PDB file of C-alpha atoms in Angstrom:
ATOM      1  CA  UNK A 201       2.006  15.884 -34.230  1.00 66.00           C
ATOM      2  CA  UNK A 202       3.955  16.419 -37.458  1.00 88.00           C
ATOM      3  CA  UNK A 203       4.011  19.560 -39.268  1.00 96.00           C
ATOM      4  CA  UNK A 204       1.400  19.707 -42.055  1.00 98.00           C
ATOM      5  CA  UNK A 205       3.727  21.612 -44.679  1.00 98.00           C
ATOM      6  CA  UNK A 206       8.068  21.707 -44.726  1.00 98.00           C
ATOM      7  CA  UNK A 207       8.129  25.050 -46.492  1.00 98.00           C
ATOM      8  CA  UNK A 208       5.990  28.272 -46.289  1.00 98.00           C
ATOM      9  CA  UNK A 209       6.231  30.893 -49.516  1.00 98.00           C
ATOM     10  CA  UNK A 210       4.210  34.164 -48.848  1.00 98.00           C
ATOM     11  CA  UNK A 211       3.874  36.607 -51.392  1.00 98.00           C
ATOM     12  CA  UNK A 212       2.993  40.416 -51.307  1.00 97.00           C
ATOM     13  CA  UNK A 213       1.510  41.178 -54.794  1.00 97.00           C
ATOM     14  CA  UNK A 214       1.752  43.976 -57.168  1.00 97.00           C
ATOM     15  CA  UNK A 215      -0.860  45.377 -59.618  1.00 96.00           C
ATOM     16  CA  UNK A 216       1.586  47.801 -61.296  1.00 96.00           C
ATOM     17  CA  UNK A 217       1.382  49.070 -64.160  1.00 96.00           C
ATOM     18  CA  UNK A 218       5.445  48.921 -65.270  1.00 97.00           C
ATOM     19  CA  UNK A 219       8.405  47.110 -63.978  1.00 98.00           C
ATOM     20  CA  UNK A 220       8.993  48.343 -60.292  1.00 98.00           C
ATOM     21  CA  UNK A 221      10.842  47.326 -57.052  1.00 98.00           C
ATOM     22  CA  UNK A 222      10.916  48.301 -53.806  1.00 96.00           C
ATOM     23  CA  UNK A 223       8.289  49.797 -51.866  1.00 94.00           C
ATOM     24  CA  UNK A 224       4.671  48.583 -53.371  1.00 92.00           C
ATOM     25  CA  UNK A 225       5.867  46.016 -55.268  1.00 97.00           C
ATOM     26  CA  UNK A 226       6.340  42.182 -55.337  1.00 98.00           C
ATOM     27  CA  UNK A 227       7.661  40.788 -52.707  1.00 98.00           C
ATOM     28  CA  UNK A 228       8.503  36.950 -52.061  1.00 98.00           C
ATOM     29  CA  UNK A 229       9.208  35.654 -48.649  1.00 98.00           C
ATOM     30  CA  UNK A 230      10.607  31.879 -48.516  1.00 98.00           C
ATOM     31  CA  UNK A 231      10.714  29.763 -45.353  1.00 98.00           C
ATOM     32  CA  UNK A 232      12.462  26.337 -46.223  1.00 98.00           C
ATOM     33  CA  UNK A 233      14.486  23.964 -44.301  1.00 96.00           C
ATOM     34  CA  UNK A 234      18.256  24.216 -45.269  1.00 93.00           C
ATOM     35  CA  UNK A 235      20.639  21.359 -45.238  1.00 90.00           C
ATOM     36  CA  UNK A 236      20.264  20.554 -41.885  1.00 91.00           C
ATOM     37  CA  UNK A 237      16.524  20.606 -41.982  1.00 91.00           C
ATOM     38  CA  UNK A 238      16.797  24.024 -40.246  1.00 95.00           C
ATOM     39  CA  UNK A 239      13.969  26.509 -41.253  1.00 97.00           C
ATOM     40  CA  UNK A 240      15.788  29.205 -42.860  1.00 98.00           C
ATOM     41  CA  UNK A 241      13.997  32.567 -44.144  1.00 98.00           C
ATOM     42  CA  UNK A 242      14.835  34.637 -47.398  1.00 97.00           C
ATOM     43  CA  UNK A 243      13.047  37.585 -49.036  1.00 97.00           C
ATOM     44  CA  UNK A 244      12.720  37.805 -52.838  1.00 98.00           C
ATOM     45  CA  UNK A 245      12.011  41.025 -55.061  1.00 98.00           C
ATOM     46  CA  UNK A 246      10.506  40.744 -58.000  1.00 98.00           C
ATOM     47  CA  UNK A 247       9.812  43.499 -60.953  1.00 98.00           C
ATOM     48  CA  UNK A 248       7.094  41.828 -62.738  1.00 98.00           C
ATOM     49  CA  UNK A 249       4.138  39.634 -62.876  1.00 98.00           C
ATOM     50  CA  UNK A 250       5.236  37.538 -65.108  1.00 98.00           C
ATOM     51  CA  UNK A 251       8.876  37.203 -63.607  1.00 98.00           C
ATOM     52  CA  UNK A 252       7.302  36.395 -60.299  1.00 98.00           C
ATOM     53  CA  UNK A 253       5.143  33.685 -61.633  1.00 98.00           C
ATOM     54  CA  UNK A 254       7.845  31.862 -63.047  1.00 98.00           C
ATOM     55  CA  UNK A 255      10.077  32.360 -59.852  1.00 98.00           C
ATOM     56  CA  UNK A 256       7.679  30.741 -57.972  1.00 98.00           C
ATOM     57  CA  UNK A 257       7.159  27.687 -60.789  1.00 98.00           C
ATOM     58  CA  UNK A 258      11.014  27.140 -59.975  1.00 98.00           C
ATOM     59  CA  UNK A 259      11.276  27.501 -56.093  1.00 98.00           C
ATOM     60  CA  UNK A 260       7.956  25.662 -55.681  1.00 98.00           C
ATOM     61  CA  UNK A 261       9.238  22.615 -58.343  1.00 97.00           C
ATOM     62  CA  UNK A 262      12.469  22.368 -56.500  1.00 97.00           C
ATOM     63  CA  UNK A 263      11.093  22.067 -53.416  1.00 98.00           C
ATOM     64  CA  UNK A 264       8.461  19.964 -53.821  1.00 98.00           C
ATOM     65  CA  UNK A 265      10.671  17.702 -56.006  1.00 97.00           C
ATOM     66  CA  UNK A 266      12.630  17.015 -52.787  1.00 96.00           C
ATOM     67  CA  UNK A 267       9.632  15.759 -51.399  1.00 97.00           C
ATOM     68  CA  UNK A 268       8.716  19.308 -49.539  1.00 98.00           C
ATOM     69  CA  UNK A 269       4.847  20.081 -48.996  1.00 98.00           C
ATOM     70  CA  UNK A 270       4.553  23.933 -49.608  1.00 98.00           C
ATOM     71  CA  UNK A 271       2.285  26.568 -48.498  1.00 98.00           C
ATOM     72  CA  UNK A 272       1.813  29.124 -51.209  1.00 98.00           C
ATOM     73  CA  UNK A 273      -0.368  32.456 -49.705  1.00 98.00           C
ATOM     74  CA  UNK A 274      -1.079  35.619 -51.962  1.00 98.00           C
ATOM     75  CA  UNK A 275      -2.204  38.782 -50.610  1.00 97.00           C
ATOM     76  CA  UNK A 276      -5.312  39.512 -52.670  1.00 97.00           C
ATOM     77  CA  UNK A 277      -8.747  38.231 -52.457  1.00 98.00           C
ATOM     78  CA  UNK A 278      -9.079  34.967 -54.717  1.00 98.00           C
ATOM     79  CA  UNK A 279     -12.238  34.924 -54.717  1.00 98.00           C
ATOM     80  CA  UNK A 280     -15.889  37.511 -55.397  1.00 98.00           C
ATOM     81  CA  UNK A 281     -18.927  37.581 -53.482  1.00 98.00           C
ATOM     82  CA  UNK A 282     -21.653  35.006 -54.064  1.00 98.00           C
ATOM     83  CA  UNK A 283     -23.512  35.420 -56.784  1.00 98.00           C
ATOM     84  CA  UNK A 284     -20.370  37.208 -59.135  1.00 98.00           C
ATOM     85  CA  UNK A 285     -20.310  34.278 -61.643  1.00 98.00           C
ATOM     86  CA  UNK A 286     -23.900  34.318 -62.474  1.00 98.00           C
ATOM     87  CA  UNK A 287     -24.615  37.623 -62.561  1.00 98.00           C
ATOM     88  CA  UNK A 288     -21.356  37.724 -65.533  1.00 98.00           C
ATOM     89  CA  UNK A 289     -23.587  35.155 -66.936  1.00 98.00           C
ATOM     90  CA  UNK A 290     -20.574  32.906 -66.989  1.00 98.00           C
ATOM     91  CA  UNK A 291     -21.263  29.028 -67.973  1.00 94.00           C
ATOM     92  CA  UNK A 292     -20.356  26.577 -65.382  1.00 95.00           C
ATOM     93  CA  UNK A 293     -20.487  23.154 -67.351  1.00 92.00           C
ATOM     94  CA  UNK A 294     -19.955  21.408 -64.036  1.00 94.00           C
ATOM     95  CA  UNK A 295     -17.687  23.481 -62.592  1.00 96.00           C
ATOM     96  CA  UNK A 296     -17.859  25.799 -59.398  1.00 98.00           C
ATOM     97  CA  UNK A 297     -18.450  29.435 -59.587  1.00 98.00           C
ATOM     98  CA  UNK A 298     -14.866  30.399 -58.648  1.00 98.00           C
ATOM     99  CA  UNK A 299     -13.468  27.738 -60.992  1.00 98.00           C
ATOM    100  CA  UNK A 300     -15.581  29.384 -63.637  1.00 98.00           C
ATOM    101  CA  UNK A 301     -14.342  33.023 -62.221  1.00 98.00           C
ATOM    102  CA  UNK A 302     -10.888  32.156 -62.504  1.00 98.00           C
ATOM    103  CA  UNK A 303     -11.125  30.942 -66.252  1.00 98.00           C
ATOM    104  CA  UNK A 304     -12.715  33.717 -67.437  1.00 98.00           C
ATOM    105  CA  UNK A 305     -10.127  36.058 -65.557  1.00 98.00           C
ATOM    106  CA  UNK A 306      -7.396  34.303 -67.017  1.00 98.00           C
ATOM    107  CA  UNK A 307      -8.770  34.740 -70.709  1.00 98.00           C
ATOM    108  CA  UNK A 308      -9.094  38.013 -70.489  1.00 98.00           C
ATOM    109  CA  UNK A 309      -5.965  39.751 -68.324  1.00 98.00           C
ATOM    110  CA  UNK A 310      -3.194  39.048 -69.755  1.00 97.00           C
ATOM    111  CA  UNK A 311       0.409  40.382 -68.681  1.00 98.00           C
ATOM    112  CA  UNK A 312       2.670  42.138 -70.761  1.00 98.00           C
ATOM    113  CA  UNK A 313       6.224  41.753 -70.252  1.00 98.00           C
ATOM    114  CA  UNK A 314       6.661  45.303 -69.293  1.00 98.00           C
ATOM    115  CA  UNK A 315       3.699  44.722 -66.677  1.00 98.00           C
ATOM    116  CA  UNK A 316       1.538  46.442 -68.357  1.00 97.00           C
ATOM    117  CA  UNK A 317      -2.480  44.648 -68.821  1.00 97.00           C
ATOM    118  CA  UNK A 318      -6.395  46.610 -69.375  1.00 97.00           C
ATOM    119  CA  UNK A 319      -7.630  46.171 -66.627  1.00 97.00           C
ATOM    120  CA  UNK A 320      -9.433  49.135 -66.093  1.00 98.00           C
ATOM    121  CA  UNK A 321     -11.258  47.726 -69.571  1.00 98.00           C
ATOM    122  CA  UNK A 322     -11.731  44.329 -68.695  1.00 98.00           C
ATOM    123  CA  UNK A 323     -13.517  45.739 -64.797  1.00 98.00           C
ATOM    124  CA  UNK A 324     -15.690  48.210 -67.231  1.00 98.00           C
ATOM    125  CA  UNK A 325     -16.587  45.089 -69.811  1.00 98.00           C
ATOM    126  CA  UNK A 326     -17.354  43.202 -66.662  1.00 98.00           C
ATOM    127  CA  UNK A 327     -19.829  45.747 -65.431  1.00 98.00           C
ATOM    128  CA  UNK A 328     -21.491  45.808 -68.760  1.00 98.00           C
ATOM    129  CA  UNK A 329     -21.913  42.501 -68.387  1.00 98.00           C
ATOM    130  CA  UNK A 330     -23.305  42.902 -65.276  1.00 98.00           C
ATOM    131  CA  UNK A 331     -25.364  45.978 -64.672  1.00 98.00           C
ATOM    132  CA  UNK A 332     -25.009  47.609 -68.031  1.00 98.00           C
ATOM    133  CA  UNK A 333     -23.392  50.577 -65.817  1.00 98.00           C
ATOM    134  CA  UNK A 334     -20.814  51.252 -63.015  1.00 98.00           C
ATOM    135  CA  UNK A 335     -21.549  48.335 -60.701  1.00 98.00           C
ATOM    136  CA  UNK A 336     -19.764  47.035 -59.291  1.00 98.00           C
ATOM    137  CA  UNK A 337     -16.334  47.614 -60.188  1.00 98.00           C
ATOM    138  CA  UNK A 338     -15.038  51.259 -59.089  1.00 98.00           C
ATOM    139  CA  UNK A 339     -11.951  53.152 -58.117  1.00 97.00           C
ATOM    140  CA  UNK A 340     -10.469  54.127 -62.472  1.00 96.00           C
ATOM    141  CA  UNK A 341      -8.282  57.138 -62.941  1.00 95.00           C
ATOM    142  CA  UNK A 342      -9.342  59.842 -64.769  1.00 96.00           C
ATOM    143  CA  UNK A 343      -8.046  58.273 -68.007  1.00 96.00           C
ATOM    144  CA  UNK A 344      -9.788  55.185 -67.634  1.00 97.00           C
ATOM    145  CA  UNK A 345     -13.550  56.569 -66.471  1.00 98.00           C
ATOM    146  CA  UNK A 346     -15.972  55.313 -69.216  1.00 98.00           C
ATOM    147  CA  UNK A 347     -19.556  55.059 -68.993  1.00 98.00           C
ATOM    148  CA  UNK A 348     -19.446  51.605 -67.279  1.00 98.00           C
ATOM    149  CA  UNK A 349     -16.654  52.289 -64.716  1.00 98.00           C
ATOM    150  CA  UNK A 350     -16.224  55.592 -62.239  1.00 98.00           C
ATOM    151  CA  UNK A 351     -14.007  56.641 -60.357  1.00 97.00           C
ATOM    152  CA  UNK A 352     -16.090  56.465 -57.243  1.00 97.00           C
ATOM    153  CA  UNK A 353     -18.080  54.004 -55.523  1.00 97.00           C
ATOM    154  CA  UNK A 354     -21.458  52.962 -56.306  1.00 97.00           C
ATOM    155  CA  UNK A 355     -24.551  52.683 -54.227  1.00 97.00           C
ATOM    156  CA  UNK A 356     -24.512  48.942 -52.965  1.00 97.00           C
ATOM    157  CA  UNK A 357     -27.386  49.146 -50.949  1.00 96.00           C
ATOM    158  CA  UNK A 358     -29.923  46.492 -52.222  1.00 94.00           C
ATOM    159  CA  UNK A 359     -27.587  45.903 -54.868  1.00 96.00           C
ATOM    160  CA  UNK A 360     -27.643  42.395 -56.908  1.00 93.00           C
ATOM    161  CA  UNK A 361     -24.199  41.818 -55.241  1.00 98.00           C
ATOM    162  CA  UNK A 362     -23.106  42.779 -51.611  1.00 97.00           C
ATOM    163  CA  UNK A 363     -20.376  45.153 -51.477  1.00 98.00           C
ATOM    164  CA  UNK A 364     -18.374  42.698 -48.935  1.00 98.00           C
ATOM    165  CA  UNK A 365     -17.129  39.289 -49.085  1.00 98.00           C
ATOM    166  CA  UNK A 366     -18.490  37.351 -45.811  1.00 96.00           C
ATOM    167  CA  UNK A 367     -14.800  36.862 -44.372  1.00 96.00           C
ATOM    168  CA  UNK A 368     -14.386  40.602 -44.996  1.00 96.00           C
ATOM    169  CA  UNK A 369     -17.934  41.335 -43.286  1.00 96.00           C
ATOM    170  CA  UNK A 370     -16.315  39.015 -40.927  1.00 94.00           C
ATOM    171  CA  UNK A 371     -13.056  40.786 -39.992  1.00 94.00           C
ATOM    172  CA  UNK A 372     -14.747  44.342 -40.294  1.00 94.00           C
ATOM    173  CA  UNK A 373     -17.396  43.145 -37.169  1.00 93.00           C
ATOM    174  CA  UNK A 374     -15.016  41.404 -35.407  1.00 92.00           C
ATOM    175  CA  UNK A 375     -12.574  44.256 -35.685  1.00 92.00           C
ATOM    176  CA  UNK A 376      -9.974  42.321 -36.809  1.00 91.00           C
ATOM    177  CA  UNK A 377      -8.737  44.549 -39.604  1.00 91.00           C
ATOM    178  CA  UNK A 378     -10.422  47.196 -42.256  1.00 92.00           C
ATOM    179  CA  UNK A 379     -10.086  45.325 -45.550  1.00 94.00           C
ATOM    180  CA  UNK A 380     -10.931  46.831 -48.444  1.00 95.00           C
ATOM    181  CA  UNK A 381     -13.849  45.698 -51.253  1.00 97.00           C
ATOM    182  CA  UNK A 382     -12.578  43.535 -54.099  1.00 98.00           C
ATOM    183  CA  UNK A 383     -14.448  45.862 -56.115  1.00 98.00           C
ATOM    184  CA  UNK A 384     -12.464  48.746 -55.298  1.00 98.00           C
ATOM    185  CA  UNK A 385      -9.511  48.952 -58.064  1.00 98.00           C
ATOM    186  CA  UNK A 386      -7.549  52.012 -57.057  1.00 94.00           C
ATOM    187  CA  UNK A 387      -6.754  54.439 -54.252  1.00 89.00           C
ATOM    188  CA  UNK A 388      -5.279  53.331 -50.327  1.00 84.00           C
ATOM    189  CA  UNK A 389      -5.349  49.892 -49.549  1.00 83.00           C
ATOM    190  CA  UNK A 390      -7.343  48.374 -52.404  1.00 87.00           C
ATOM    191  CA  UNK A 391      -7.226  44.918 -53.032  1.00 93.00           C
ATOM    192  CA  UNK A 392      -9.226  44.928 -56.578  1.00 97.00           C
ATOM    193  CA  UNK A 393      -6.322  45.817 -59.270  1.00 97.00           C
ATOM    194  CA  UNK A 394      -4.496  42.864 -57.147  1.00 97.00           C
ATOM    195  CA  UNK A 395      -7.153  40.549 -57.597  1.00 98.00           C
ATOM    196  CA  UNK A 396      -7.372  41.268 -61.130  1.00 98.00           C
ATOM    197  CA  UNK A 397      -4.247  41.021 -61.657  1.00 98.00           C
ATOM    198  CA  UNK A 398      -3.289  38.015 -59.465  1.00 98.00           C
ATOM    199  CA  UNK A 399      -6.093  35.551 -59.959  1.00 98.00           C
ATOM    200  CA  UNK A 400      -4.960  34.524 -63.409  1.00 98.00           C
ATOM    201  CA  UNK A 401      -1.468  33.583 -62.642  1.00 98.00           C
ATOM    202  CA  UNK A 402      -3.020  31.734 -59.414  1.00 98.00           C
ATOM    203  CA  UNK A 403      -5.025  29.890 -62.002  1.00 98.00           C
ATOM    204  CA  UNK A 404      -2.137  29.263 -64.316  1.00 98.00           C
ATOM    205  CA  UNK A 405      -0.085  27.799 -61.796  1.00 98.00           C
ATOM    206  CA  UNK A 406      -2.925  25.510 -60.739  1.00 98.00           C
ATOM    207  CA  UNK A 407      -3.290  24.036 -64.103  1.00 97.00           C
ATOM    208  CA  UNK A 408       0.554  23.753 -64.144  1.00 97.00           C
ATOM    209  CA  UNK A 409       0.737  21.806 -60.616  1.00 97.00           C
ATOM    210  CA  UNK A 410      -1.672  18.812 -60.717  1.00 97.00           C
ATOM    211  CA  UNK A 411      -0.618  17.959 -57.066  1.00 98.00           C
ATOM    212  CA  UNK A 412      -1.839  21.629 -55.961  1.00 98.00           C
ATOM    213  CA  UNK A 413      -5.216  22.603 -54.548  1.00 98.00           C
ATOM    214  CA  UNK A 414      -6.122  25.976 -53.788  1.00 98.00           C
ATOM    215  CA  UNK A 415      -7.805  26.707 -50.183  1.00 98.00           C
ATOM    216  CA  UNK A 416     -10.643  26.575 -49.360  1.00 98.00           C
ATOM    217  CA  UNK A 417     -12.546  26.179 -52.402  1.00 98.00           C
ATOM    218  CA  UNK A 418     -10.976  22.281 -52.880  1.00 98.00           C
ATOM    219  CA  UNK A 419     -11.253  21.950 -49.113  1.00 97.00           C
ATOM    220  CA  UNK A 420     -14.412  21.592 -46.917  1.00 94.00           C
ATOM    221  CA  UNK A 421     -13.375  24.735 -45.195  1.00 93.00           C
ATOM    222  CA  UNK A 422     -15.847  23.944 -42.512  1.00 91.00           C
ATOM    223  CA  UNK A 423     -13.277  21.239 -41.222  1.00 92.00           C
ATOM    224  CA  UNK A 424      -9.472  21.684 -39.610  1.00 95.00           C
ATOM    225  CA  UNK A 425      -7.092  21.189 -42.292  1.00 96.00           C
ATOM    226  CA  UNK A 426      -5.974  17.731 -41.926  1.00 96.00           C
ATOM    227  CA  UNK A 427      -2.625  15.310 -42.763  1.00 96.00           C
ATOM    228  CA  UNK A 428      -5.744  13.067 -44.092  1.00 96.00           C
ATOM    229  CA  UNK A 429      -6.880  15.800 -46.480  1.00 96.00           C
ATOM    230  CA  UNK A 430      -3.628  16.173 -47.717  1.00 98.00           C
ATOM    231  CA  UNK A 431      -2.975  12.821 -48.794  1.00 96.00           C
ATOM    232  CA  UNK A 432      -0.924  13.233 -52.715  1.00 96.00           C
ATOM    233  CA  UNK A 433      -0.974  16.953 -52.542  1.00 98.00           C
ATOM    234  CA  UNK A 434       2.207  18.732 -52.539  1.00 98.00           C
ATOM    235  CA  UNK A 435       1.311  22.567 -52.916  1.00 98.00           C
ATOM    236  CA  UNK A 436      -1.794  24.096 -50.777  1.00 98.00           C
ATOM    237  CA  UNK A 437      -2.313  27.570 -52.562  1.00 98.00           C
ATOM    238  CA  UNK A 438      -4.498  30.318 -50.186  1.00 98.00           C
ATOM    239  CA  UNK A 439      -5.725  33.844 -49.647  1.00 98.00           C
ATOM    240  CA  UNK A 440      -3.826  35.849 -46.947  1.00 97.00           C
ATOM    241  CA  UNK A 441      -4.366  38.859 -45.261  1.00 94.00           C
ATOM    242  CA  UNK A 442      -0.871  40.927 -44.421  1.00 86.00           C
ATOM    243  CA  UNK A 443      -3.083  43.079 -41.851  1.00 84.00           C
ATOM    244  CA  UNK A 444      -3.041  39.861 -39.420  1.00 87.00           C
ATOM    245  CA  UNK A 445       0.145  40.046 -39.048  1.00 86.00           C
ATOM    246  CA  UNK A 446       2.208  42.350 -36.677  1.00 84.00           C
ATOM    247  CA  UNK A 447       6.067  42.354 -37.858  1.00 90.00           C
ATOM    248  CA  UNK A 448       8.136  45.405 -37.646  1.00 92.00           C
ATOM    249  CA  UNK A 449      10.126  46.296 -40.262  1.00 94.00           C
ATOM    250  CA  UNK A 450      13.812  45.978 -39.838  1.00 94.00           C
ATOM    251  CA  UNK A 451      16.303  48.466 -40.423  1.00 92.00           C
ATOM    252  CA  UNK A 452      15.783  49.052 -44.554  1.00 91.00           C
ATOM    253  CA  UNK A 453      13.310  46.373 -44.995  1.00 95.00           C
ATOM    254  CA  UNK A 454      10.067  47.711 -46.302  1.00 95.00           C
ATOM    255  CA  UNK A 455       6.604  47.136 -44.757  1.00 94.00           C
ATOM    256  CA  UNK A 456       5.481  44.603 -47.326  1.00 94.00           C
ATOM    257  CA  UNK A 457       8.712  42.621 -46.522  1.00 96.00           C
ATOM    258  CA  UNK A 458       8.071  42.784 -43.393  1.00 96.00           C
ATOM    259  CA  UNK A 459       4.664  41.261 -43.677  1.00 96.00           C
ATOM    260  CA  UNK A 460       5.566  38.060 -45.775  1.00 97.00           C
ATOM    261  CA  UNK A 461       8.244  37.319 -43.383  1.00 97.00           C
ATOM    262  CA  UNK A 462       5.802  37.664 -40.172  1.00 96.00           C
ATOM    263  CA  UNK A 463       3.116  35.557 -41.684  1.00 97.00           C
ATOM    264  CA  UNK A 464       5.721  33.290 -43.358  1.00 97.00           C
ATOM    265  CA  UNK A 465       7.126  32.699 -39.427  1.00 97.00           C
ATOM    266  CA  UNK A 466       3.652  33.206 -38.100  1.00 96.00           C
ATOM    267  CA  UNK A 467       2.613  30.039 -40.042  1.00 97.00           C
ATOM    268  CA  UNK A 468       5.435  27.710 -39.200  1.00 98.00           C
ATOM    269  CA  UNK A 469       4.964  28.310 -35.392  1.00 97.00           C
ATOM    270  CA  UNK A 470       1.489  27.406 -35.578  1.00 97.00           C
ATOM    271  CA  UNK A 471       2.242  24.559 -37.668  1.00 98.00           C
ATOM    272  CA  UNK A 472       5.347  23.210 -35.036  1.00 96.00           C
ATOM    273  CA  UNK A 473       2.605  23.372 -32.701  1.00 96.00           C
ATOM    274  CA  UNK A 474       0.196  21.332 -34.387  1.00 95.00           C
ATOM    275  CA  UNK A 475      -2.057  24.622 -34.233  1.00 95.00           C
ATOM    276  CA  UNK A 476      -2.191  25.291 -38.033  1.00 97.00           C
ATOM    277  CA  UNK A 477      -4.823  22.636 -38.521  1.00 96.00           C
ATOM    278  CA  UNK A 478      -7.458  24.848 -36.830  1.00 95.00           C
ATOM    279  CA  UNK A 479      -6.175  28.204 -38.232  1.00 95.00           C
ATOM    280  CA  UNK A 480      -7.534  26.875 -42.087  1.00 95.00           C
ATOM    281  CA  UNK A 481     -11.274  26.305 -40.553  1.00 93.00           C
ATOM    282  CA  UNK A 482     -14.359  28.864 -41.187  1.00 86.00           C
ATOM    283  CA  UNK A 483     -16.176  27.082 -38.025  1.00 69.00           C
ATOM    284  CA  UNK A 484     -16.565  30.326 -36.348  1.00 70.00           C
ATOM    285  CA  UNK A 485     -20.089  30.252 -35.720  1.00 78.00           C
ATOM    286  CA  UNK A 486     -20.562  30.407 -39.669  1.00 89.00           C
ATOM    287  CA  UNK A 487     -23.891  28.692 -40.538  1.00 90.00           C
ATOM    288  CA  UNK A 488     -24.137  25.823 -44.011  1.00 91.00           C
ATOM    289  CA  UNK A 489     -25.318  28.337 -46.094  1.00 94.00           C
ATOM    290  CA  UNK A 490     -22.126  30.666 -45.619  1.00 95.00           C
ATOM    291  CA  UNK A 491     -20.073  28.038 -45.580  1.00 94.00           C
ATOM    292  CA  UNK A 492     -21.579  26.674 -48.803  1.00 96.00           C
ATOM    293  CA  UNK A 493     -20.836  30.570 -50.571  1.00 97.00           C
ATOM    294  CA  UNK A 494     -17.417  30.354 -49.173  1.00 97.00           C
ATOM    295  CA  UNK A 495     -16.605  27.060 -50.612  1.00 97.00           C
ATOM    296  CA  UNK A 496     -18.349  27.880 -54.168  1.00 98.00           C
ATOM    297  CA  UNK A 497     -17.000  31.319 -54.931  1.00 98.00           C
ATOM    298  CA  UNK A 498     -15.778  33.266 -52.141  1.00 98.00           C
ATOM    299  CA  UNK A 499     -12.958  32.135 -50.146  1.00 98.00           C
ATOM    300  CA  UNK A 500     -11.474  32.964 -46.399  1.00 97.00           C
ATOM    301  CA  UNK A 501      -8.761  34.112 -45.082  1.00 96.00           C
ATOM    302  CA  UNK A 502      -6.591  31.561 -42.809  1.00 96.00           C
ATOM    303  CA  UNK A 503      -5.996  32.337 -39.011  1.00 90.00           C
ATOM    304  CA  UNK A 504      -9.323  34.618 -38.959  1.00 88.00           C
TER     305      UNK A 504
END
């Protein structure tokens, strides 16, 4: 069985607030076959948002110009919990709830070339909108606590929206990993600034790539990923989790290296064993309804 993509691009994100490298920031990991149709892997490092966006509008354009399919994962959620679109109040006009979700992120963050974005005030607007307090977005410094965004968590129980994403409630019962709420915007291992952050340039380079679909929300993610499914499309976009993933750093590579370049590896094995078909499938036992959330607005996370 043929491999379903020639190149795999994994990226570890950054929601920084100025121009960093190194530890905690953007990281890039490239596997693409050289000359000699040999897999070979680099590592990229990238200082801003906006830098990193248009590194990957070049690699990804020259590879798929050679006739390369490419897997494109980001580390932060790309989706919110069921429900997150309405409750904004956002219009739909015939489009899906994370469609919708990804518009209105991407008209409201926007990147400075020094990295810096208001966040912090676009989460509090955002909880205006949608509880006229702190709910659901949490986890603002000091300097950025207003009346409609703490610094700690809210009470979710019986909330309008769950504090978990499904594939999250998923990986926390299974104990496949801890991760965090997309609602949570600051402190150890929150994925909420990166989601923030991330989703627009997602949805920019979506709008830039016609031959791209994002997984598994232009998918039926009920279903193995298929050659069939893939018929015109040259760029699969998707959620990843770096947790799944069990590379050791090398000597003076830093754990978020580390982690593109295991599931950057850990992808193309599956995939030279025809197994990577499976690995994008939410038939775990997952009944319509869930399925029909995860489609709509909520994503999953490959290889769970």
């Amino acid at each position: 069985m043929a491999a379903l993509f020639d190149a795999y691009i994994m990226v570890d994100w950054s929601a920084a607030s100025k121009p960093v490298t190194g530890p905690n920031s953007i990281w890039i990991g490239i596997l693409a076959k050289d000359a000699r149709l040999k897999l070979q892997y680099r590592a990229v490092n990238i200082e801003t948002r906006l830098k990193a966006r248009s590194f990957l509008e070049d690699m990804v354009g020259k590879l798929t110009k050679r006739g390369d399919r490419v897997l494109l994962g980001f580390d932060f959620s790309l989706g919110y919990p069921a429900g997150t679109a309405e409750a904004l109040g956002l219009k739909l006009d015939g489009k899906a709830p994370w469609q919708a979700m990804h518009e209105h992120l991407a008209s409201k963050l926007k990147d400075k070339p020094d990295n810096s974005n208001a966040r912090y005030a676009i989460a509090a607007g955002m909880n205006y909108a949608i509880s006229k307090g702190p709910f659901p977005f949490w986890g603002a410094p000091a300097r950025d606590v207003v009346s409609t965004l703490g610094s700690t968590k809210p009470d979710f129980t019986d909330a309008a929206l769950p504090e978990y994403r499904i594939v999250e409630t998923y990986l926390r019962d299974n104990k496949l990993g801890q991760p965090k709420s997309v609602w949570q915007l600051a402190y150890t291992g929150s994925v909420g600034s990166q989601s923030l952050t991330g989703i627009p340039h997602v949805h920019a380079l979506r709008e830039a790539w016609p031959e791209a679909r994002i997984w598994p929300f232009e998918f039926d993610p009920s279903e193995p990923l298929i050659e069939e499914a893939l018929t015109d499309i040259k760029v699969v976009m998707t959620e990843i989790y770096p947790s799944l993933t069990k590379a050791i750093p090398e000597s003076g590579e830093t754990v978020d290296a580390a982690q593109v370049r295991g599931i950057a590896h850990d992808f193309a094995a599956l995939d030279g064993k025809g197994a990577l078909s499976a690995a994008f499938s939410t038939a775990k036992g997952l009944d319509p309804a869930e399925n029909t959330k995860i489609k709509a607005e909520e994503g999953w996370i490959p290889g769970t």
